[in-house]
XYZ file of C-alpha atoms in Angstrom:
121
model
C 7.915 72.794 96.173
C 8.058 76.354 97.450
C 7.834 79.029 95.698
C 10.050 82.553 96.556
C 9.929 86.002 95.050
C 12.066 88.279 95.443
C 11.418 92.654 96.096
C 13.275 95.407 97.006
C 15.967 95.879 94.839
C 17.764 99.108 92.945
C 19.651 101.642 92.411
C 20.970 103.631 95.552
C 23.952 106.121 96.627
C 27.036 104.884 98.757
C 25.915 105.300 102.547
C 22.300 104.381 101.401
C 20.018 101.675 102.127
C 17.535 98.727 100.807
C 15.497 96.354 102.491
C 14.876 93.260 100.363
C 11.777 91.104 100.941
C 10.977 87.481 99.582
C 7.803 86.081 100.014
C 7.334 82.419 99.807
C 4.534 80.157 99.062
C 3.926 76.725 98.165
C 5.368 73.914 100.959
C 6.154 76.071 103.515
C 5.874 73.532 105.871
C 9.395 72.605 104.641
C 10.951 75.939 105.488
C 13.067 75.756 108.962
C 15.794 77.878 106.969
C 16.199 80.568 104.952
C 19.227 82.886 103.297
C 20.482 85.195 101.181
C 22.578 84.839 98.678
C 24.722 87.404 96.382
C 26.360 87.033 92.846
C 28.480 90.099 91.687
C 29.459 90.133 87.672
C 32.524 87.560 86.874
C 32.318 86.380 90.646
C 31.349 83.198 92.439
C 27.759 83.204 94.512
C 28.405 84.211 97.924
C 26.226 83.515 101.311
C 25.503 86.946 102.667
C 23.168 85.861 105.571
C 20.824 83.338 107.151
C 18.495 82.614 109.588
C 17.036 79.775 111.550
C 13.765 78.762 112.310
C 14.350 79.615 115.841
C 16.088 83.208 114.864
C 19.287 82.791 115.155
C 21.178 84.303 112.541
C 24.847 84.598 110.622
C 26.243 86.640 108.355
C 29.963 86.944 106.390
C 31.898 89.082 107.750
C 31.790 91.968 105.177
C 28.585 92.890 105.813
C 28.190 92.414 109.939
C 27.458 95.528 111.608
C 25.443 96.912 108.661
C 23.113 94.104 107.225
C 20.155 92.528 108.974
C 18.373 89.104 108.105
C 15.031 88.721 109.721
C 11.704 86.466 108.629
C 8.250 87.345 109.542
C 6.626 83.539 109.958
C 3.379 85.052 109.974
C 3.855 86.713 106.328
C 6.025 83.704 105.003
C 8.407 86.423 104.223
C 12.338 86.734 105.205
C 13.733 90.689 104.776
C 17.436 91.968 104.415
C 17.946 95.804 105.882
C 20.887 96.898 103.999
C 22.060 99.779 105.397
C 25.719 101.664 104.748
C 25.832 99.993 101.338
C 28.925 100.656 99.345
C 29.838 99.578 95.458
C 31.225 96.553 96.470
C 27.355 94.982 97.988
C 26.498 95.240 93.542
C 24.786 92.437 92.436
C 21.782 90.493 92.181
C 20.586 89.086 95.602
C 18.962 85.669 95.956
C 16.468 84.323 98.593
C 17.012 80.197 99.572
C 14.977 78.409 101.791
C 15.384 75.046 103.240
C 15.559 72.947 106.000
C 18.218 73.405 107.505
C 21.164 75.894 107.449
C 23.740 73.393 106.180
C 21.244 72.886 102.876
C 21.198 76.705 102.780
C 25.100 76.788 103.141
C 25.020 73.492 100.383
C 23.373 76.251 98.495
C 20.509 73.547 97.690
C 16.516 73.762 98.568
C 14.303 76.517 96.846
C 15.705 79.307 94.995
C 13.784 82.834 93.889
C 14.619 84.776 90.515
C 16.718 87.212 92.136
C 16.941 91.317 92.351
C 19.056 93.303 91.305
C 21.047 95.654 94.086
C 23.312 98.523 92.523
C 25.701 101.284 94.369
C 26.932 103.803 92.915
C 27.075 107.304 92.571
């Protein structure tokens, strides 16, 4: 079981940025992959981002050129720079780890509570 929690979330200005952090703990040994996930009001889930265990990285297409997924193995921690953030990026952010990036892209493995990301003026 591995455990994930979330930081880094609030309220910020059109053109502004966050960096999210999620710390895990527990069976880390299971990690290889982790993501992040967003869920805007009356929308489906969406997979903003992953990474591998060996760095390499993906992200959809809305947010390439101004979001960044990275993971510090030594901290057990994957971070998302969000920079040039408009109304549209609202809504609560989710960290996933797994395995592999097709259990990340299952949307299956460990899940954290979430944080809440808002843009607007």
């Amino acid at each position: 079981q591995v455990q994930l929690v979330e930081s880094g979330g609030g309220l910020v200005q059109p053109g502004g940025s966050l960096r999210l952090s999620c710390a895990a703990s527990g069976s880390i040994f299971s990690v290889n992959a982790m993501g992040w996930h967003r869920q805007a009001p009356g929308k489906q889930r969406e997979l903003v981002a992953t990474i591998s265990s060996g760095f390499s990285t993906t992200y959809v297409d809305s947010v390439k050129g101004r979001f960044t997924i990275s993971r510090d193995n030594a901290k057990n921690t994957v971070y998302l720079q969000m920079n040039s953030l408009k109304p549209e990026d609202t809504a609560v952010y989710y960290c996933n780890a797994a395995p592999t990036i097709a259990t990340i892209r299952a949307r299956l493995g460990s899940w954290g509570q979430g944080t809440q990301v808002t843009v607007s003026s």
